[in-house]
Coordinates of C-alpha atoms in Angstrom, one line a residue:
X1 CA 48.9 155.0 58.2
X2 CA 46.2 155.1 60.7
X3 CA 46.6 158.6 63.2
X4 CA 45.2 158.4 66.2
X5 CA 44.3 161.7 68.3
X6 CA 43.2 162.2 72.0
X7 CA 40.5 164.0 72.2
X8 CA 41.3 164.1 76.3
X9 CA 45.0 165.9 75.2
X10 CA 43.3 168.6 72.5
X11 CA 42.2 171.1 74.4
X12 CA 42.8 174.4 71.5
X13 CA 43.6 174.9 68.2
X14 CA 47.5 175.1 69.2
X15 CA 47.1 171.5 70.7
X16 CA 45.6 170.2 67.6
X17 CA 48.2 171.6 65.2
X18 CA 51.0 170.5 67.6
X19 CA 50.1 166.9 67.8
X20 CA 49.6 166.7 63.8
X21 CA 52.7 168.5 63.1
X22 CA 54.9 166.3 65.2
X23 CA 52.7 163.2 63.8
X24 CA 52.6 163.9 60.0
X25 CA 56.7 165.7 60.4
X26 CA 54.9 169.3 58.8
X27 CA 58.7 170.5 60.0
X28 CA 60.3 173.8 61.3
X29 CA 58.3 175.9 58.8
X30 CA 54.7 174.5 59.5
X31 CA 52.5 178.1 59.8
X32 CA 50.1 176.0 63.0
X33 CA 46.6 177.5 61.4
X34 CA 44.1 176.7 59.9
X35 CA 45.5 177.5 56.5
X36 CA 48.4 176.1 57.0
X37 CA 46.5 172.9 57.8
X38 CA 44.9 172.5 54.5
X39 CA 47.8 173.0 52.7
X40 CA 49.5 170.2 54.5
X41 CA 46.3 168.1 54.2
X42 CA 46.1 168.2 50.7
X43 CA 49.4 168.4 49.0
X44 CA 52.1 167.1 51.7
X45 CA 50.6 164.8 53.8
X46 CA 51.8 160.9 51.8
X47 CA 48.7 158.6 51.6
X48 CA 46.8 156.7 52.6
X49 CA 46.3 158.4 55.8
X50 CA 43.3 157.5 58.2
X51 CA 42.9 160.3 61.0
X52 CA 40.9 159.1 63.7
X53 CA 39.9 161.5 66.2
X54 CA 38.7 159.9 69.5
X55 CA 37.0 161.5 72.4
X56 CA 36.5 164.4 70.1
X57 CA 33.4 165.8 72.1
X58 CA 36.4 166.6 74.7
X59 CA 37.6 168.5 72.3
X60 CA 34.4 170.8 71.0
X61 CA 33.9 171.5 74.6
X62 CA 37.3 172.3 75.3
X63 CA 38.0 174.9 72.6
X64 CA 34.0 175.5 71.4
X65 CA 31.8 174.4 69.1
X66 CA 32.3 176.8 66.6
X67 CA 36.2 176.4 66.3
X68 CA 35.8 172.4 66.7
X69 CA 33.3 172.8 63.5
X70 CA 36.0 174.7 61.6
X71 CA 38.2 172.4 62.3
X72 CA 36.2 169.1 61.3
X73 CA 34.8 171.2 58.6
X74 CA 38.4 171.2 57.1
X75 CA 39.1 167.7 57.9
X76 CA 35.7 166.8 55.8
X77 CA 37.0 169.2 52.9
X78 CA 40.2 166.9 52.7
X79 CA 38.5 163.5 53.0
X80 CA 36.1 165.0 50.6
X81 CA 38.6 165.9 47.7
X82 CA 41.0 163.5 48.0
X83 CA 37.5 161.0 46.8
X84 CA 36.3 163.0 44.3
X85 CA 39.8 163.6 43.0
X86 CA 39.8 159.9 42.9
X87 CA 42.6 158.8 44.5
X88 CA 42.9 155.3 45.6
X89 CA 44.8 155.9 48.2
X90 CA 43.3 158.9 50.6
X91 CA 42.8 161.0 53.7
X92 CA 39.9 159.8 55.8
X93 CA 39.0 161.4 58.9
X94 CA 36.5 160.0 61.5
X95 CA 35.3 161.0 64.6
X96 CA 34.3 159.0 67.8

């Protein structure tokens, strides 16, 4: 599954976990943080899974660079296990 996200339609944190809970069907219980988020990421979320985040520099300058980096930090984090963990199938993340 390829996800593609506006960067032009994240503006905060809320926007983000809105549009990847609705996406990825997190459901009624999703916590929308960060923590939440990784949890999701790495034990719910069915692979493959491709997130592709576009006009993401609207985004850091819409919410800040330091939650943007958090953010992509975590994204990294997920990409990152899911290939040392080996799987064939995975979570990539890119951003344009």
């Amino acid at each position: 599954m390829e996800l593609i996200v506006d960067g032009r339609e994240i503006q905060s944190e809320s926007d983000l976990h809105r549009t990847l809970a609705e996406s990825l069907d997190f459901g009624p219980f999703y916590g929308g943080n960060l923590a939440a988020l990784r949890d999701r990421l790495t034990t719910d979320v069915p692979r493959p899974i491709s997130l592709v985040w576009r006009f993401s520099a609207e985004s850091r300058q819409a919410m800040g660079s330091e939650l943007f980096e958090k953010i992509k930090d975590l994204l990294v984090f997920v990409e990152e296990q899911d290939r040392k963990i080996g799987f064939k199938n995975r979570f990539t993340v890119r951003f344009e």
